[in-house]
PDB file of C-alpha atoms in Angstrom:
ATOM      1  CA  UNK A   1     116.061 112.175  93.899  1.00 47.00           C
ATOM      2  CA  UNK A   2     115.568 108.453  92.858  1.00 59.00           C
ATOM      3  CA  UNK A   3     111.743 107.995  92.182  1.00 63.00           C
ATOM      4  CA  UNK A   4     111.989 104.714  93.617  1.00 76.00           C
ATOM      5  CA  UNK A   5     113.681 105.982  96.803  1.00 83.00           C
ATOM      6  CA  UNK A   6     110.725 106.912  98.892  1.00 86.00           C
ATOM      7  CA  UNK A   7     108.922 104.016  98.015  1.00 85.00           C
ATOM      8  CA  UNK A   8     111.577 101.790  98.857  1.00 88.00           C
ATOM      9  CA  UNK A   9     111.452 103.429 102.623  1.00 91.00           C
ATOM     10  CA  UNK A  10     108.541 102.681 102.997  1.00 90.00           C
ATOM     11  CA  UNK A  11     108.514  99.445 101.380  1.00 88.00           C
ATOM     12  CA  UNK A  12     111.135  99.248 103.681  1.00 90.00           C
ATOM     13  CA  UNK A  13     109.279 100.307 106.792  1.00 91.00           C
ATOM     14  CA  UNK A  14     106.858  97.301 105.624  1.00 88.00           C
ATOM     15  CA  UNK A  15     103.898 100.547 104.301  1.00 88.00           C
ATOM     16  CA  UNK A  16     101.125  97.298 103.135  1.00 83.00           C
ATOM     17  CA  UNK A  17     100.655 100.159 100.370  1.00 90.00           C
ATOM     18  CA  UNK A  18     104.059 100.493  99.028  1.00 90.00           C
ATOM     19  CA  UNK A  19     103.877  96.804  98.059  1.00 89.00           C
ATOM     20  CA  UNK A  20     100.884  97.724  95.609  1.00 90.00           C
ATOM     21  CA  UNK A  21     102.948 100.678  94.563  1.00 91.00           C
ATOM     22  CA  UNK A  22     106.033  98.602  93.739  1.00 90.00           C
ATOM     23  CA  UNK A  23     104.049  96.342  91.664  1.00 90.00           C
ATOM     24  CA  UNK A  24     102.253  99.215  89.917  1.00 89.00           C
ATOM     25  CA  UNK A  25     105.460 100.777  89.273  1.00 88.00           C
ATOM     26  CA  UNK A  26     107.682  98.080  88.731  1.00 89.00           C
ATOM     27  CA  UNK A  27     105.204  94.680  87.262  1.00 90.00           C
ATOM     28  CA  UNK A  28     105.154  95.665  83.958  1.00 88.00           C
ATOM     29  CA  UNK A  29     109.066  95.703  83.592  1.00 88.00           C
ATOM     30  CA  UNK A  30     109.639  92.982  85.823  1.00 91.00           C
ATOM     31  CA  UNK A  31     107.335  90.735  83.800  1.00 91.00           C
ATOM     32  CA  UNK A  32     109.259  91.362  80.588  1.00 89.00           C
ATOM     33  CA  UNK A  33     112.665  90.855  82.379  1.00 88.00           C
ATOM     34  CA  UNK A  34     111.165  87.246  83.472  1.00 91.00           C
ATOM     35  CA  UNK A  35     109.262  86.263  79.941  1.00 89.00           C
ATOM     36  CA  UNK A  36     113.050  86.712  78.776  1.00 87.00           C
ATOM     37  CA  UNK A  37     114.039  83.620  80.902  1.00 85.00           C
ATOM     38  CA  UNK A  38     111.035  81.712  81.877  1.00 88.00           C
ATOM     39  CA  UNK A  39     108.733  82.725  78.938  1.00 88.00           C
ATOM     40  CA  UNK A  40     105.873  84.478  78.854  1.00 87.00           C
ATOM     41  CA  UNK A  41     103.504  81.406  80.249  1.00 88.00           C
ATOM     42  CA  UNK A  42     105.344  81.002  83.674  1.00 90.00           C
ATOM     43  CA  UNK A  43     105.921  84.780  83.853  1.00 91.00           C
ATOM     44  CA  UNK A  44     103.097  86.054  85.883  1.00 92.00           C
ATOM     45  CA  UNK A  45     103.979  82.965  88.441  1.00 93.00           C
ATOM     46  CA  UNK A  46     107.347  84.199  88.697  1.00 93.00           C
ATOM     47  CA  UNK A  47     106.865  87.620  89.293  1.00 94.00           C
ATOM     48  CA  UNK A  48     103.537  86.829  91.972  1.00 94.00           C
ATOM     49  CA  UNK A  49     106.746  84.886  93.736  1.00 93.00           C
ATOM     50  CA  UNK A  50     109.006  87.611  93.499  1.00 93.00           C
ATOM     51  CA  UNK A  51     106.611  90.016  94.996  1.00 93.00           C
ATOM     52  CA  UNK A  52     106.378  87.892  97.510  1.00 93.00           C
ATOM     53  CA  UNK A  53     110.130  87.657  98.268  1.00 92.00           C
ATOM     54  CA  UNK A  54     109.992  91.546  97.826  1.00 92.00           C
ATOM     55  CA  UNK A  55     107.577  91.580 100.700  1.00 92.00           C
ATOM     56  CA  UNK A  56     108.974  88.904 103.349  1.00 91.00           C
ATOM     57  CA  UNK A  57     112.464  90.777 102.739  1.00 90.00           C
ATOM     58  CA  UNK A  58     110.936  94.576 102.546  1.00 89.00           C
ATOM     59  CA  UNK A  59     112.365  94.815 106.425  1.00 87.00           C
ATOM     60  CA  UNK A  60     115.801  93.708 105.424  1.00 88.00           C
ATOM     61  CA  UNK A  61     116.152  96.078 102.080  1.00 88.00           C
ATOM     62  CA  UNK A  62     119.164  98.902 102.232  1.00 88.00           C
ATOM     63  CA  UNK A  63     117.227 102.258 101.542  1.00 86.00           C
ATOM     64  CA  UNK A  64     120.717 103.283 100.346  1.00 86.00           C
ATOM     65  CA  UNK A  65     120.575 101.168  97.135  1.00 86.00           C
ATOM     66  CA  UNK A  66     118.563 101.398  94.439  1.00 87.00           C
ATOM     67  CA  UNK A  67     115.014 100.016  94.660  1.00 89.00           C
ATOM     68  CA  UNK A  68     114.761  98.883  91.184  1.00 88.00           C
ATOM     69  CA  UNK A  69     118.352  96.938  91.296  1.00 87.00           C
ATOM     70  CA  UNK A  70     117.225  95.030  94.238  1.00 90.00           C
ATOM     71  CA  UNK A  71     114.047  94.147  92.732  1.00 91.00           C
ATOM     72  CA  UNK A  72     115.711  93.063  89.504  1.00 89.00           C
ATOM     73  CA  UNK A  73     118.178  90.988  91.315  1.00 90.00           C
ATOM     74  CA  UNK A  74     114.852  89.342  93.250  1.00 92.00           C
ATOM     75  CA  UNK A  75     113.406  88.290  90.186  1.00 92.00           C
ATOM     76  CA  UNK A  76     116.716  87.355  88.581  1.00 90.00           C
ATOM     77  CA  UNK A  77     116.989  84.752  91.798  1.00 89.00           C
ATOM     78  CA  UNK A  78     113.084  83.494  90.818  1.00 91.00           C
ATOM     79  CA  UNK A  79     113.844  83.380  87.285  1.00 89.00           C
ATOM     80  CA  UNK A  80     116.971  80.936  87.934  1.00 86.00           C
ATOM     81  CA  UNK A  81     115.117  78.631  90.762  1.00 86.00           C
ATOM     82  CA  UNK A  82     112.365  78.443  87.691  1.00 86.00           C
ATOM     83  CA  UNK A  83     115.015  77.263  85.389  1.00 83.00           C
ATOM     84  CA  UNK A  84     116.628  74.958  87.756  1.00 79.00           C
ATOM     85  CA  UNK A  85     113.590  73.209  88.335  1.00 77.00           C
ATOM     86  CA  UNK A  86     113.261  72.137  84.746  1.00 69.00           C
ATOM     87  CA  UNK A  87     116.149  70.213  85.056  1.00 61.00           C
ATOM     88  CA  UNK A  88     114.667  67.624  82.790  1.00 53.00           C
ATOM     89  CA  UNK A  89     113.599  70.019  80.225  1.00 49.00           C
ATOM     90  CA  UNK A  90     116.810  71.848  77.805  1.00 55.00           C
ATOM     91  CA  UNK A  91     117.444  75.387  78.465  1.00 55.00           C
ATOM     92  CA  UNK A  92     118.531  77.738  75.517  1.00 60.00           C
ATOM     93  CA  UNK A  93     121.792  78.188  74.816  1.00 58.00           C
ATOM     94  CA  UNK A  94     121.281  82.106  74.182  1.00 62.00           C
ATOM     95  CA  UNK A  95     119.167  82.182  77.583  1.00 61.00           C
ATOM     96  CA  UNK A  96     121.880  80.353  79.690  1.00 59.00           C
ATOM     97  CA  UNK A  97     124.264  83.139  78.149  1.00 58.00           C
ATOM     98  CA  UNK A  98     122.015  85.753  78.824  1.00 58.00           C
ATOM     99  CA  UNK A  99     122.326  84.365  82.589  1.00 57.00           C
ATOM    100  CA  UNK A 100     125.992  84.084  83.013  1.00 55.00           C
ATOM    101  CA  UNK A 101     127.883  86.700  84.458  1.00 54.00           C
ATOM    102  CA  UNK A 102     128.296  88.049  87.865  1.00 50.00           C
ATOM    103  CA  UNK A 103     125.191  86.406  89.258  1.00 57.00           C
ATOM    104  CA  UNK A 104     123.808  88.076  86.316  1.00 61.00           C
ATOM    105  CA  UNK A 105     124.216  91.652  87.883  1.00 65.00           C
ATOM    106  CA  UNK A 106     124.789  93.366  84.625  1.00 69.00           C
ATOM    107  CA  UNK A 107     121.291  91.881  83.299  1.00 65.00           C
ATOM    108  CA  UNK A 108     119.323  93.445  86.114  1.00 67.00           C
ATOM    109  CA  UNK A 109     121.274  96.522  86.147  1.00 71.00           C
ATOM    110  CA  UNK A 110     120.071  96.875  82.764  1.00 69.00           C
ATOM    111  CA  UNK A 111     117.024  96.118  83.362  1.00 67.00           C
ATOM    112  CA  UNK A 112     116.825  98.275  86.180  1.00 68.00           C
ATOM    113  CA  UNK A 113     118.042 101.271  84.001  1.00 71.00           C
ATOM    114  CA  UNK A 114     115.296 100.629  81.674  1.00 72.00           C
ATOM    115  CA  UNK A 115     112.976 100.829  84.711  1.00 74.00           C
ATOM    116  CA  UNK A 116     114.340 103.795  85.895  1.00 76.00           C
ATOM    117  CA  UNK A 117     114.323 105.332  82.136  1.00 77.00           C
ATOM    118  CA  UNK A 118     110.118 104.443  81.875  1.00 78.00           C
ATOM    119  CA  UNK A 119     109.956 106.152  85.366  1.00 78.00           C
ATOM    120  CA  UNK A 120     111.462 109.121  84.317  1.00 79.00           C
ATOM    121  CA  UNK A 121     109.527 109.169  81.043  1.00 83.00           C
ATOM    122  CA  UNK A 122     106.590 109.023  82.968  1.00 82.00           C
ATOM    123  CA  UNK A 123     107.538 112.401  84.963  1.00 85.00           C
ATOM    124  CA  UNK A 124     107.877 114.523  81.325  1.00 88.00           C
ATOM    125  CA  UNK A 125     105.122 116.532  80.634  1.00 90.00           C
ATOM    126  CA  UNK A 126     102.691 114.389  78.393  1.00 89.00           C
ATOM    127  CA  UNK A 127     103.217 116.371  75.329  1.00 90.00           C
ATOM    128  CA  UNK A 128     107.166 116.328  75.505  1.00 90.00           C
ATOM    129  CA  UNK A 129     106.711 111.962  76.608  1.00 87.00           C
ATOM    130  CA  UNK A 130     104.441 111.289  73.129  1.00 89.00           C
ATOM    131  CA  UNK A 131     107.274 112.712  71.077  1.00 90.00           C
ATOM    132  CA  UNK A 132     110.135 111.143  72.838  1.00 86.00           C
ATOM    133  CA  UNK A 133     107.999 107.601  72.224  1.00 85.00           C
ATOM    134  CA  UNK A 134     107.631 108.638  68.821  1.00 86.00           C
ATOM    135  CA  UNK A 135     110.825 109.374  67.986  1.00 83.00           C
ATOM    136  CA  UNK A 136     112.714 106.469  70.372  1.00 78.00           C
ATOM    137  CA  UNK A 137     110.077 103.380  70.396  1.00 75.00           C
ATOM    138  CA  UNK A 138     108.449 104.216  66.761  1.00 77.00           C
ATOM    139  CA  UNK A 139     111.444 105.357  64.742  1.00 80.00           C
ATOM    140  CA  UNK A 140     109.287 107.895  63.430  1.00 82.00           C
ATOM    141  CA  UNK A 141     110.607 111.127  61.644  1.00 89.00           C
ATOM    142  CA  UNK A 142     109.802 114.503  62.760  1.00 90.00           C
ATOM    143  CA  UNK A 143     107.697 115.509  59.694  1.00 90.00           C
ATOM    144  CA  UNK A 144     105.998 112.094  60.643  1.00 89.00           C
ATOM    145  CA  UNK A 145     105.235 113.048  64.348  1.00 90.00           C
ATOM    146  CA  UNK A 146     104.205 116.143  62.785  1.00 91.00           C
ATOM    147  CA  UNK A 147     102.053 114.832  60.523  1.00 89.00           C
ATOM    148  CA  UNK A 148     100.303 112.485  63.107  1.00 86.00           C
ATOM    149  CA  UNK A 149      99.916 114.463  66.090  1.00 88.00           C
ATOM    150  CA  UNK A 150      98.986 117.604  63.335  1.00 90.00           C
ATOM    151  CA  UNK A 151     101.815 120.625  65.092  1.00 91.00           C
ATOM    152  CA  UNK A 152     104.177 121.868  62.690  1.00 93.00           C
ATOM    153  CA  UNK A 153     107.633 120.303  62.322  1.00 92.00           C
ATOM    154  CA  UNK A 154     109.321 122.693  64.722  1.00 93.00           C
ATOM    155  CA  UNK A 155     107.069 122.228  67.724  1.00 93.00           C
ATOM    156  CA  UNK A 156     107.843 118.352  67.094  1.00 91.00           C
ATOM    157  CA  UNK A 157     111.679 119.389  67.604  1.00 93.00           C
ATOM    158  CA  UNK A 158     111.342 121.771  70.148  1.00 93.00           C
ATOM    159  CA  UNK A 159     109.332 119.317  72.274  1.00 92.00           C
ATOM    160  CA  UNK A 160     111.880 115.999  71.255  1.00 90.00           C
ATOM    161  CA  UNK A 161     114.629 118.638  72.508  1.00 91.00           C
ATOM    162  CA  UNK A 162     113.134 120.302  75.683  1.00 93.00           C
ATOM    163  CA  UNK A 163     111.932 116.385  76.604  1.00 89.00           C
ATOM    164  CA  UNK A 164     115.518 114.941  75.641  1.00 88.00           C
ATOM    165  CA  UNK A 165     116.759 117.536  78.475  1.00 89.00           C
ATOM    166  CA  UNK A 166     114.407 117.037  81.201  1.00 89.00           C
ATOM    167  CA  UNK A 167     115.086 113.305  80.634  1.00 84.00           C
ATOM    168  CA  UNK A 168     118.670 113.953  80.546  1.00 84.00           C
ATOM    169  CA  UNK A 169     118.394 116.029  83.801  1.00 85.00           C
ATOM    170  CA  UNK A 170     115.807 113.192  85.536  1.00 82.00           C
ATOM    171  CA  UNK A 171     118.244 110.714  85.200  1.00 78.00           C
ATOM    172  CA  UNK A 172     121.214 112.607  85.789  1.00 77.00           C
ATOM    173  CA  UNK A 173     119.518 113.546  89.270  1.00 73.00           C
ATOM    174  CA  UNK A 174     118.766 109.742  90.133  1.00 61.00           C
ATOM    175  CA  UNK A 175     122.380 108.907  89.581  1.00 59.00           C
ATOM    176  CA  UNK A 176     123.270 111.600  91.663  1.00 56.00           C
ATOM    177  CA  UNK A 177     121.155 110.283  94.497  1.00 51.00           C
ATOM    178  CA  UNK A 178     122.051 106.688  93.681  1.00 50.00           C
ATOM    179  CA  UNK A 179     125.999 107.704  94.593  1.00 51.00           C
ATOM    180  CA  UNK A 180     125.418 109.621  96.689  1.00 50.00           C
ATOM    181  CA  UNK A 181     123.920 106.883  99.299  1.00 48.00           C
TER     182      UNK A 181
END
């Protein structure tokens, strides 16, 4: 099941608590996604308006798509009405490129992947999550994830395996549901 998908009924329903949940679930990635366009001074501004949006159009959000695309696409829409208002200022070339595309879908699909990837990360057990963020985010070795979180060498690989499957399966299982609706 999507993680997202119960929160985004009751977002949804208009839950005042699923607001707080979104933002504790999603804020973190969402702020990144907007320092990309707006930079990291306006990107707390941005995102306090796109939780806003989120929450005057929580009645009118499709529980059948994914919560984390929609939001993306939200703060993709903030990000852009940012951008337009600096009309006087000169936007990057590489950010403007960035931006192009289908209403610049495929960014916040990414982005929404990535979201979905942390949330998933964060349901592995924690000794199976430190390895994977060794291994993926560090670039660390086994015998150096070893060597730092003291386990022999083939407890390192048996976790970075048994956590590379249950990832594997998390995801797998919020594609599933995301056809599937």
């Amino acid at each position: 099941m999507d993680p997202g998908a119960a929160l985004g009924i009751r977002l949804a329903q208009q839950d005042e608590g699923a607001l707080a949940d979104v933002y504790a679930a999603y804020g973190s990635g969402l702020r990144s996604y907007l320092s990309r366009f707006v930079g990291p001074d306006e990107a707390d501004d941005v995102l306090q308006r796109t939780m806003l949006d989120v929450w005057l159009s929580a009645g009118r959000y499709d529980t059948s798509q994914r919560l984390s695309t929609w939001l993306f696409m939200i703060a993709h829409r903030r990000a852009v009405d940012t951008l337009r208002a600096r009309r006087h200022d000169i936007v990057d070339v590489d950010l403007a490129r960035d931006l192009v595309g289908e209403d610049g879908r495929e960014m916040a699909e990414r982005h929404a992947d990535a979201a979905e990837v942390r949330v998933a990360m964060n349901r592995l057990p924690e000794h199976e999550r430190i390895v994977l963020e060794l291994v993926y985010f560090s670039g660390l070795t086994h015998r150096e994830i070893a060597d730092r979180l003291d386990v022999p060498q083939g407890t390192v690989k048996a976790r970075a395996s048994r956590g590379t499957h249950r990832l594997s399966a998390l995801i797998r299982a919020v594609d599933t549901y995301a056809g599937a609706s």
